[in-house]
Amino acid sequence: MQQPLRIAVVGSGPAGMYATAALAESGRATVDVIDRLPAPFGLVRYGVAPDHFSIRSVRDTLDRIWDQPGVRFLGNVHVGVDVHVHELQELYDAVILTYGSSSDRHMGVPGEDLRGCVGATDFVAWYCGHPDADRAFFETWLPSVKHAAVVGLGNVAVDVARVLAKTPDELRTTDMPAHVRATLASASITDIHIVGRRGPAQATFTTKELKELGELEETGVLVDRVGLEEETGWSTGDRAVARNLEVIRGWMEREAPQGKTLHFHFMARPLEIRGNGAAEALVVERTRFDAGGQISGTGELFEIPAEFIVRSIGYRGVGLPGVPFDEASGTVVHAEGRVTHGLYTAGWVKRGPSGIIGTNKKDAIATVHQLFADADAGFIEGTAEGGFEALLRERGVVPVTTAGWRAIDRAERELGEEFGIERITISDRSTMLAIAEQA
Ligand code: NAP
């Protein structure tokens, strides 16, 4: 009987885990899932907002994939640093790259590098308890912030604004680490501005997420009407857009809030971040649609006071040595998931940062079909001898195994129990590694 295919999956986010499930369920492959972090699940753990409990519960489904025969987790292994893709290709019959989009796009405006201006990836990673987040920055910066601005009209911008707006009580049952809760609680933010270069009809946030902004305990929504008279999309036939517009119209009819306020500025594009060594204000220009449906600046400028500015204008994938990569789109070059025979890709690093978690399931399964088609055609065979762990030992890299992850998981649940909640994320890498090693 032929030996099962040995597959390495690089990245344990939803795309990697769904690919792993499809491979394992086929009975034709064993899978090592490699991740640079000591804990699996990528953006399900370090991206989905901690107060979105039902979306976050996807990790329970992903966690059951470790129980499939032949599936192993090898965390704390950085592909591209500890080991290269070509080395994995020698040790495994095939490699699937599912390492997502770890970076973010830049606005390209003056002042973007000022202290206080961050990418959504950094802020989201911090509040989710990512081991590499810049804790010191957020802990020193946020307590003195009164005005915050979020650039972008996607679901990530909505997440960021909501987390900044929520009271400690509204965040009480989340799994945010204690230091994150304490820092957010110590901030006395009075105004949060969401700034989008186009109108409500072009925004990419979804209605359910948008609506939540109008249901916050202590924060009211105020929509800046300037620029909206010319909004061409109000009468759109798109049902999803119509639902968003209904929510926004409802807010426009409400009285202006008295306390903490979430301002929406549509048709306003960032031009500059002003400040003396640190962000003090976001300068924006009103935009309008031209006859071709493109936006152009009107020349009318205004300033939004903001000491904390989060650009939330899209995530971005980064390349790995030796793997063909398209810098413009931030994705691996592939044809329907196949990079070459024996090297494949799925998820955001394949198709760019869009779609919901479930989108990755279909995407990963399509890639696994390509892999099996190549196996059926004889391009890949179950001949690899393995030896990855020996290589790691040689290089002094200690991987977190499935048992190690289970121990971290248990420790997080026990920590949560002390506070009467499901779990608290452990964010410190050395603590995670110590717990895993004991297992
Ligand atoms: P996104 O939906 O692509 O939104 C990016 C936003 O950035 C758009 O409003 C875009 O405006 C704006 N933008 C891009 N370049 C800009 C620039 N130079 N200046 C100003 N604005 C600019 O991306 P995302 O919010 O990062 O979300 C990524 C994916 O994750 C999406 O598929 C999202 O639905 C998903 N997600 C889902 C949830 C959820 O289901 N609850 C939560 C979080 C994320 P233009 O349209 O004008 O380019």
GROMACS .gro file of C-alpha atoms in nm, residues 23-439:
model
  417
   23LEU     CA    1  -0.653   1.651   0.383
   24ALA     CA    2  -0.706   1.445   0.698
   25GLU     CA    3  -1.064   1.349   0.611
   26SER     CA    4  -0.944   1.212   0.277
   27GLY     CA    5  -0.742   0.944   0.459
   28ARG     CA    6  -0.465   1.002   0.204
   29ALA     CA    7  -0.241   1.239   0.400
   30THR     CA    8  -0.078   1.320   0.731
   31VAL     CA    9  -0.043   1.689   0.813
   32ASP     CA   10   0.201   1.898   1.017
   33VAL     CA   11   0.054   2.243   1.074
   34ILE     CA   12   0.338   2.489   1.131
   35ASP     CA   13   0.283   2.832   1.287
   36ARG     CA   14   0.526   3.096   1.406
   37LEU     CA   15   0.310   3.159   1.716
   38PRO     CA   16   0.283   2.922   2.014
   39ALA     CA   17  -0.099   2.913   1.975
   40PRO     CA   18  -0.296   2.821   1.665
   41PHE     CA   19  -0.590   2.974   1.472
   42GLY     CA   20  -0.438   3.297   1.335
   43LEU     CA   21  -0.694   3.573   1.297
   44VAL     CA   22  -0.966   3.370   1.468
   45ARG     CA   23  -0.759   3.416   1.784
   46TYR     CA   24  -0.572   3.738   1.701
   47GLY     CA   25  -0.812   3.924   1.471
   48VAL     CA   26  -1.178   3.849   1.539
   49ALA     CA   27  -1.296   4.104   1.796
   50PRO     CA   28  -1.305   3.950   2.146
   51ASP     CA   29  -1.661   4.080   2.200
   52HIS     CA   30  -1.785   3.891   1.892
   53PHE     CA   31  -1.843   3.570   2.084
   54SER     CA   32  -2.027   3.373   1.819
   55ILE     CA   33  -1.766   3.436   1.545
   56ARG     CA   34  -1.488   3.360   1.794
   57SER     CA   35  -1.651   3.029   1.882
   58VAL     CA   36  -1.537   2.902   1.540
   59ARG     CA   37  -1.215   2.812   1.718
   60ASP     CA   38  -1.398   2.529   1.899
   61THR     CA   39  -1.468   2.379   1.556
   62LEU     CA   40  -1.109   2.437   1.444
   63ASP     CA   41  -0.979   2.288   1.770
   64ARG     CA   42  -1.149   1.955   1.696
   65ILE     CA   43  -0.935   1.921   1.381
   66TRP     CA   44  -0.635   1.834   1.605
   67ASP     CA   45  -0.820   1.515   1.701
   68GLN     CA   46  -0.806   1.383   1.343
   69PRO     CA   47  -0.551   1.101   1.298
   70GLY     CA   48  -0.222   1.214   1.146
   71VAL     CA   49  -0.267   1.585   1.227
   72ARG     CA   50  -0.007   1.764   1.441
   73PHE     CA   51   0.051   2.122   1.552
   74LEU     CA   52   0.407   2.255   1.542
   75GLY     CA   53   0.389   2.609   1.679
   76ASN     CA   54   0.668   2.852   1.763
   77VAL     CA   55   0.837   2.770   1.430
   78HIS     CA   56   0.895   3.067   1.201
   79VAL     CA   57   0.898   2.965   0.834
   80GLY     CA   58   1.131   3.202   0.649
   81VAL     CA   59   1.350   3.238   0.962
   82ASP     CA   60   1.386   2.901   1.140
   83VAL     CA   61   1.330   2.699   0.824
   84HIS     CA   62   1.282   2.783   0.457
   85VAL     CA   63   1.006   2.675   0.223
   86HIS     CA   64   1.250   2.489  -0.003
   87GLU     CA   65   1.366   2.287   0.300
   88LEU     CA   66   1.006   2.196   0.382
   89GLN     CA   67   0.962   2.089   0.020
   90GLU     CA   68   1.249   1.842   0.067
   91LEU     CA   69   1.106   1.697   0.389
   92TYR     CA   70   0.739   1.680   0.284
   93ASP     CA   71   0.560   1.557  -0.029
   94ALA     CA   72   0.377   1.889  -0.053
   95VAL     CA   73   0.358   2.225   0.123
   96ILE     CA   74   0.051   2.451   0.147
   97LEU     CA   75   0.111   2.818   0.230
   98THR     CA   76  -0.177   2.959   0.433
   99TYR     CA   77   0.002   3.219   0.641
  100GLY     CA   78  -0.241   3.502   0.572
  101SER     CA   79  -0.179   3.877   0.572
  102SER     CA   80   0.029   3.984   0.867
  103SER     CA   81   0.100   4.340   0.756
  104ASP     CA   82  -0.124   4.630   0.658
  105ARG     CA   83  -0.155   4.894   0.389
  106HIS     CA   84  -0.034   5.248   0.440
  107MET     CA   85  -0.217   5.572   0.358
  108GLY     CA   86   0.092   5.731   0.206
  109VAL     CA   87   0.025   6.071   0.366
  110PRO     CA   88   0.273   6.297   0.547
  111GLY     CA   89   0.288   6.241   0.922
  112GLU     CA   90   0.186   5.876   0.903
  113ASP     CA   91   0.496   5.780   1.101
  114LEU     CA   92   0.418   6.012   1.392
  115ARG     CA   93   0.381   5.848   1.730
  116GLY     CA   94   0.015   5.777   1.793
  117CYS     CA   95  -0.062   5.668   1.435
  118VAL     CA   96  -0.083   5.289   1.406
  119GLY     CA   97  -0.208   5.021   1.172
  120ALA     CA   98  -0.526   4.834   1.266
  121THR     CA   99  -0.320   4.512   1.257
  122ASP     CA  100  -0.113   4.646   1.550
  123PHE     CA  101  -0.404   4.768   1.759
  124VAL     CA  102  -0.619   4.461   1.694
  125ALA     CA  103  -0.323   4.231   1.770
  126TRP     CA  104  -0.269   4.416   2.099
  127TYR     CA  105  -0.628   4.397   2.222
  128CYS     CA  106  -0.648   4.028   2.123
  129GLY     CA  107  -0.334   3.948   2.327
  130HIS     CA  108  -0.091   3.876   2.041
  131PRO     CA  109   0.253   3.787   2.184
  132ASP     CA  110   0.434   4.025   1.946
  133ALA     CA  111   0.211   4.329   2.012
  134ASP     CA  112   0.378   4.646   2.133
  135ARG     CA  113   0.233   4.642   2.485
  136ALA     CA  114   0.456   4.921   2.614
  137PHE     CA  115   0.337   5.163   2.344
  138PHE     CA  116  -0.036   5.107   2.398
  139GLU     CA  117  -0.006   5.108   2.776
  140THR     CA  118   0.174   5.442   2.779
  141TRP     CA  119  -0.017   5.603   2.492
  142LEU     CA  120  -0.385   5.519   2.535
  143PRO     CA  121  -0.440   5.653   2.890
  144SER     CA  122  -0.380   6.011   2.770
  145VAL     CA  123  -0.588   5.986   2.450
  146LYS     CA  124  -0.907   6.193   2.436
  147HIS     CA  125  -0.974   6.189   2.061
  148ALA     CA  126  -0.927   5.894   1.830
  149ALA     CA  127  -0.971   5.860   1.453
  150VAL     CA  128  -1.014   5.541   1.252
  151VAL     CA  129  -0.958   5.559   0.876
  152GLY     CA  130  -1.156   5.314   0.662
  153LEU     CA  131  -1.513   5.194   0.623
  154GLY     CA  132  -1.467   4.818   0.656
  155ASN     CA  133  -1.557   4.575   0.935
  156VAL     CA  134  -1.213   4.608   1.091
  157ALA     CA  135  -1.262   4.986   1.128
  158VAL     CA  136  -1.597   4.916   1.294
  159ASP     CA  137  -1.434   4.663   1.532
  160VAL     CA  138  -1.164   4.913   1.628
  161ALA     CA  139  -1.411   5.195   1.688
  162ARG     CA  140  -1.643   4.971   1.894
  163VAL     CA  141  -1.362   4.840   2.115
  164LEU     CA  142  -1.249   5.199   2.180
  165ALA     CA  143  -1.607   5.302   2.261
  166LYS     CA  144  -1.708   5.018   2.492
  167THR     CA  145  -1.713   5.051   2.871
  168PRO     CA  146  -1.515   4.808   3.091
  169ASP     CA  147  -1.845   4.643   3.176
  170GLU     CA  148  -1.928   4.588   2.808
  171LEU     CA  149  -1.590   4.414   2.766
  172ARG     CA  150  -1.607   4.222   3.096
  173THR     CA  151  -1.687   3.876   2.959
  174THR     CA  152  -1.438   3.889   2.670
  175ASP     CA  153  -1.110   3.695   2.678
  176MET     CA  154  -0.898   4.011   2.654
  177PRO     CA  155  -0.586   3.994   2.875
  178ALA     CA  156  -0.605   4.187   3.203
  179HIS     CA  157  -0.348   4.446   3.092
  180VAL     CA  158  -0.559   4.527   2.783
  181ARG     CA  159  -0.877   4.575   2.988
  182ALA     CA  160  -0.692   4.794   3.239
  183THR     CA  161  -0.542   5.014   2.967
  184LEU     CA  162  -0.870   5.055   2.780
  185ALA     CA  163  -1.046   5.135   3.108
  186SER     CA  164  -0.789   5.401   3.193
  187ALA     CA  165  -0.836   5.586   2.862
  188SER     CA  166  -1.078   5.877   2.881
  189ILE     CA  167  -1.174   5.901   2.516
  190THR     CA  168  -1.453   6.149   2.444
  191ASP     CA  169  -1.463   6.134   2.063
  192ILE     CA  170  -1.401   5.862   1.807
  193HIS     CA  171  -1.408   5.960   1.440
  194ILE     CA  172  -1.459   5.708   1.160
  195VAL     CA  173  -1.333   5.859   0.835
  196GLY     CA  174  -1.408   5.720   0.488
  197ARG     CA  175  -1.301   5.855   0.151
  198ARG     CA  176  -1.624   5.743  -0.017
  199GLY     CA  177  -1.990   5.736   0.086
  200PRO     CA  178  -2.207   5.502   0.293
  201ALA     CA  179  -2.319   5.318  -0.021
  202GLN     CA  180  -1.959   5.219  -0.101
  203ALA     CA  181  -1.863   5.116   0.253
  204THR     CA  182  -1.766   4.750   0.301
  205PHE     CA  183  -1.890   4.709   0.660
  206THR     CA  184  -2.187   4.479   0.708
  207THR     CA  185  -2.520   4.582   0.860
  208LYS     CA  186  -2.502   4.362   1.170
  209GLU     CA  187  -2.162   4.507   1.263
  210LEU     CA  188  -2.270   4.862   1.177
  211LYS     CA  189  -2.585   4.842   1.389
  212GLU     CA  190  -2.386   4.748   1.699
  213LEU     CA  191  -2.232   5.096   1.694
  214GLY     CA  192  -2.574   5.242   1.764
  215GLU     CA  193  -2.631   5.013   2.062
  216LEU     CA  194  -2.337   5.109   2.283
  217GLU     CA  195  -2.392   5.183   2.652
  218GLU     CA  196  -2.225   5.521   2.680
  219THR     CA  197  -2.148   5.628   2.323
  220GLY     CA  198  -2.385   5.797   2.078
  221VAL     CA  199  -2.343   5.819   1.700
  222LEU     CA  200  -2.328   6.147   1.510
  223VAL     CA  201  -2.317   6.145   1.129
  224ASP     CA  202  -2.144   6.441   0.967
  225ARG     CA  203  -2.396   6.546   0.698
  226VAL     CA  204  -2.153   6.757   0.500
  227GLY     CA  205  -2.063   6.581   0.178
  228LEU     CA  206  -2.360   6.348   0.191
  229GLU     CA  207  -2.593   6.569  -0.016
  230GLU     CA  208  -2.396   6.470  -0.324
  231GLU     CA  209  -2.379   6.104  -0.230
  232THR     CA  210  -2.476   5.924  -0.546
  233GLY     CA  211  -2.543   5.586  -0.391
  234TRP     CA  212  -2.842   5.664  -0.165
  235SER     CA  213  -3.090   5.518  -0.412
  236THR     CA  214  -2.894   5.200  -0.480
  237GLY     CA  215  -3.081   4.881  -0.562
  238ASP     CA  216  -2.831   4.666  -0.366
  239ARG     CA  217  -3.013   4.517  -0.067
  240ALA     CA  218  -2.709   4.492   0.159
  241VAL     CA  219  -2.627   4.857   0.091
  242ALA     CA  220  -2.991   4.959   0.143
  243ARG     CA  221  -2.984   4.798   0.489
  244ASN     CA  222  -2.669   4.994   0.581
  245LEU     CA  223  -2.823   5.316   0.454
  246GLU     CA  224  -3.133   5.258   0.664
  247VAL     CA  225  -2.917   5.231   0.977
  248ILE     CA  226  -2.724   5.547   0.889
  249ARG     CA  227  -3.040   5.743   0.804
  250GLY     CA  228  -3.182   5.638   1.142
  251TRP     CA  229  -2.878   5.786   1.316
  252MET     CA  230  -2.910   6.108   1.115
  253GLU     CA  231  -3.260   6.152   1.253
  254ARG     CA  232  -3.148   6.110   1.614
  255GLU     CA  233  -3.059   6.402   1.836
  256ALA     CA  234  -2.689   6.476   1.875
  257PRO     CA  235  -2.541   6.271   2.162
  258GLN     CA  236  -2.439   6.456   2.478
  259GLY     CA  237  -2.151   6.240   2.603
  260LYS     CA  238  -1.894   6.020   2.435
  261THR     CA  239  -1.949   6.045   2.060
  262LEU     CA  240  -1.874   5.829   1.760
  263HIS     CA  241  -1.859   6.058   1.456
  264PHE     CA  242  -1.898   5.930   1.100
  265HIS     CA  243  -1.732   6.138   0.829
  266PHE     CA  244  -1.806   6.006   0.482
  267MET     CA  245  -1.665   6.156   0.161
  268ALA     CA  246  -1.348   6.267   0.342
  269ARG     CA  247  -0.998   6.151   0.256
  270PRO     CA  248  -0.692   6.177   0.477
  271LEU     CA  249  -0.435   6.429   0.352
  272GLU     CA  250  -0.195   6.464   0.642
  273ILE     CA  251  -0.137   6.386   1.005
  274ARG     CA  252  -0.030   6.693   1.199
  275GLY     CA  253   0.159   6.699   1.521
  276ASN     CA  254   0.475   6.802   1.693
  277GLY     CA  255   0.654   6.470   1.729
  278ALA     CA  256   0.324   6.291   1.789
  279ALA     CA  257  -0.017   6.283   1.622
  280GLU     CA  258  -0.243   6.574   1.717
  281ALA     CA  259  -0.487   6.600   1.426
  282LEU     CA  260  -0.593   6.429   1.107
  283VAL     CA  261  -0.630   6.669   0.815
  284VAL     CA  262  -0.890   6.553   0.562
  285GLU     CA  263  -1.025   6.682   0.233
  286ARG     CA  264  -1.387   6.657   0.130
  287THR     CA  265  -1.433   6.440  -0.176
  288ARG     CA  266  -1.699   6.413  -0.445
  289PHE     CA  267  -1.778   6.167  -0.718
  290ASP     CA  268  -1.687   6.269  -1.071
  291ALA     CA  269  -1.891   6.170  -1.375
  292GLY     CA  270  -1.698   5.842  -1.403
  293GLY     CA  271  -1.789   5.745  -1.044
  294GLN     CA  272  -1.435   5.810  -0.915
  295ILE     CA  273  -1.371   6.033  -0.616
  296SER     CA  274  -1.176   6.355  -0.642
  297GLY     CA  275  -1.084   6.615  -0.384
  298THR     CA  276  -1.297   6.931  -0.354
  299GLY     CA  277  -1.015   7.138  -0.204
  300GLU     CA  278  -1.218   7.187   0.114
  301LEU     CA  279  -1.009   7.082   0.412
  302PHE     CA  280  -1.092   7.026   0.777
  303GLU     CA  281  -0.906   6.903   1.081
  304ILE     CA  282  -1.010   6.629   1.319
  305PRO     CA  283  -0.834   6.645   1.655
  306ALA     CA  284  -0.687   6.300   1.717
  307GLU     CA  285  -0.396   6.183   1.929
  308PHE     CA  286  -0.461   5.823   1.834
  309ILE     CA  287  -0.509   5.743   1.465
  310VAL     CA  288  -0.572   5.391   1.341
  311ARG     CA  289  -0.547   5.326   0.969
  312SER     CA  290  -0.782   5.043   0.889
  313ILE     CA  291  -0.752   5.038   0.512
  314GLY     CA  292  -0.679   4.672   0.449
  315TYR     CA  293  -0.441   4.398   0.556
  316ARG     CA  294  -0.146   4.291   0.338
  317GLY     CA  295   0.039   3.965   0.285
  318VAL     CA  296   0.420   3.949   0.285
  319GLY     CA  297   0.643   3.729   0.071
  320LEU     CA  298   0.864   3.439   0.176
  321PRO     CA  299   1.216   3.380   0.034
  322GLY     CA  300   1.206   3.168  -0.280
  323VAL     CA  301   0.827   3.185  -0.325
  324PRO     CA  302   0.691   3.385  -0.622
  325PHE     CA  303   0.506   3.684  -0.479
  326ASP     CA  304   0.305   3.968  -0.630
  327GLU     CA  305   0.398   4.280  -0.432
  328ALA     CA  306   0.111   4.484  -0.576
  329SER     CA  307  -0.160   4.257  -0.437
  330GLY     CA  308   0.042   4.115  -0.147
  331THR     CA  309  -0.035   3.757  -0.256
  332VAL     CA  310   0.156   3.445  -0.358
  333VAL     CA  311   0.159   3.393  -0.736
  334HIS     CA  312  -0.048   3.083  -0.816
  335ALA     CA  313  -0.291   2.930  -1.061
  336GLU     CA  314  -0.604   2.815  -0.877
  337GLY     CA  315  -0.405   2.745  -0.562
  338ARG     CA  316  -0.107   2.574  -0.727
  339VAL     CA  317   0.227   2.760  -0.713
  340THR     CA  318   0.418   2.466  -0.861
  341HIS     CA  319   0.360   2.091  -0.837
  342GLY     CA  320   0.409   2.023  -0.466
  343LEU     CA  321   0.364   2.385  -0.351
  344TYR     CA  322   0.016   2.531  -0.297
  345THR     CA  323  -0.157   2.823  -0.130
  346ALA     CA  324  -0.495   2.907   0.026
  347GLY     CA  325  -0.664   3.184   0.225
  348TRP     CA  326  -0.573   3.553   0.233
  349VAL     CA  327  -0.216   3.503   0.107
  350LYS     CA  328  -0.372   3.336  -0.199
  351ARG     CA  329  -0.661   3.569  -0.277
  352GLY     CA  330  -0.606   3.886  -0.069
  353PRO     CA  331  -0.765   4.005   0.257
  354SER     CA  332  -1.136   3.972   0.194
  355GLY     CA  333  -1.433   3.760   0.282
  356ILE     CA  334  -1.563   3.603   0.600
  357ILE     CA  335  -1.408   3.306   0.784
  358GLY     CA  336  -1.627   3.060   0.593
  359THR     CA  337  -1.491   3.190   0.260
  360ASN     CA  338  -1.162   3.025   0.353
  361LYS     CA  339  -1.323   2.684   0.382
  362LYS     CA  340  -1.431   2.675   0.019
  363ASP     CA  341  -1.101   2.828  -0.085
  364ALA     CA  342  -0.892   2.576   0.111
  365ILE     CA  343  -1.092   2.279  -0.017
  366ALA     CA  344  -1.040   2.399  -0.377
  367THR     CA  345  -0.664   2.407  -0.316
  368VAL     CA  346  -0.666   2.059  -0.162
  369HIS     CA  347  -0.848   1.936  -0.477
  370GLN     CA  348  -0.561   2.076  -0.686
  371LEU     CA  349  -0.312   1.896  -0.465
  372PHE     CA  350  -0.492   1.563  -0.499
  373ALA     CA  351  -0.530   1.615  -0.874
  374ASP     CA  352  -0.150   1.650  -0.889
  375ALA     CA  353  -0.110   1.337  -0.676
  376ASP     CA  354  -0.348   1.144  -0.903
  377ALA     CA  355  -0.149   1.259  -1.207
  378GLY     CA  356   0.174   1.138  -1.043
  379PHE     CA  357   0.330   1.482  -0.988
  380ILE     CA  358   0.351   1.426  -0.614
  381GLU     CA  359   0.399   1.094  -0.441
  382GLY     CA  360   0.417   0.967  -0.084
  383THR     CA  361   0.794   0.937  -0.088
  384ALA     CA  362   0.909   1.208   0.154
  385GLU     CA  363   1.096   1.072   0.454
  386GLY     CA  364   1.014   1.350   0.700
  387GLY     CA  365   1.271   1.453   0.958
  388PHE     CA  366   1.141   1.802   1.030
  389GLU     CA  367   1.163   1.766   1.407
  390ALA     CA  368   1.524   1.648   1.383
  391LEU     CA  369   1.604   1.958   1.175
  392LEU     CA  370   1.437   2.182   1.435
  393ARG     CA  371   1.634   2.014   1.715
  394GLU     CA  372   1.955   2.072   1.522
  395ARG     CA  373   1.866   2.442   1.499
  396GLY     CA  374   1.765   2.472   1.864
  397VAL     CA  375   1.400   2.543   1.783
  398VAL     CA  376   1.156   2.393   2.034
  399PRO     CA  377   0.814   2.356   1.872
  400VAL     CA  378   0.485   2.378   2.062
  401THR     CA  379   0.311   2.048   1.991
  402THR     CA  380  -0.060   1.972   2.000
  403ALA     CA  381  -0.018   1.865   2.366
  404GLY     CA  382   0.159   2.194   2.437
  405TRP     CA  383  -0.125   2.392   2.281
  406ARG     CA  384  -0.382   2.192   2.480
  407ALA     CA  385  -0.194   2.288   2.798
  408ILE     CA  386  -0.201   2.658   2.703
  409ASP     CA  387  -0.571   2.624   2.624
  410ARG     CA  388  -0.638   2.465   2.967
  411ALA     CA  389  -0.437   2.735   3.144
  412GLU     CA  390  -0.639   3.008   2.969
  413ARG     CA  391  -0.966   2.844   3.069
  414GLU     CA  392  -0.850   2.810   3.430
  415LEU     CA  393  -0.751   3.176   3.434
  416GLY     CA  394  -1.096   3.265   3.301
  417GLU     CA  395  -1.265   3.057   3.572
  418GLU     CA  396  -1.106   3.275   3.839
  419PHE     CA  397  -1.296   3.570   3.692
  420GLY     CA  398  -1.615   3.380   3.615
  421ILE     CA  399  -1.565   3.392   3.238
  422GLU     CA  400  -1.484   3.132   2.975
  423ARG     CA  401  -1.116   3.215   2.929
  424ILE     CA  402  -0.852   3.485   2.936
  425THR     CA  403  -0.592   3.497   2.662
  426ILE     CA  404  -0.235   3.447   2.777
  427SER     CA  405  -0.030   3.691   2.571
  428ASP     CA  406   0.322   3.651   2.702
  429ARG     CA  407   0.525   3.428   2.473
  430SER     CA  408   0.763   3.297   2.741
  431THR     CA  409   0.470   3.208   2.969
  432MET     CA  410   0.303   3.023   2.680
  433LEU     CA  411   0.623   2.836   2.599
  434ALA     CA  412   0.681   2.742   2.963
  435ILE     CA  413   0.326   2.603   2.992
  436ALA     CA  414   0.367   2.410   2.666
  437GLU     CA  415   0.704   2.270   2.769
  438GLN     CA  416   0.566   2.132   3.095
  439ALA     CA  417   0.313   1.938   2.891
   0.00000   0.00000   0.00000
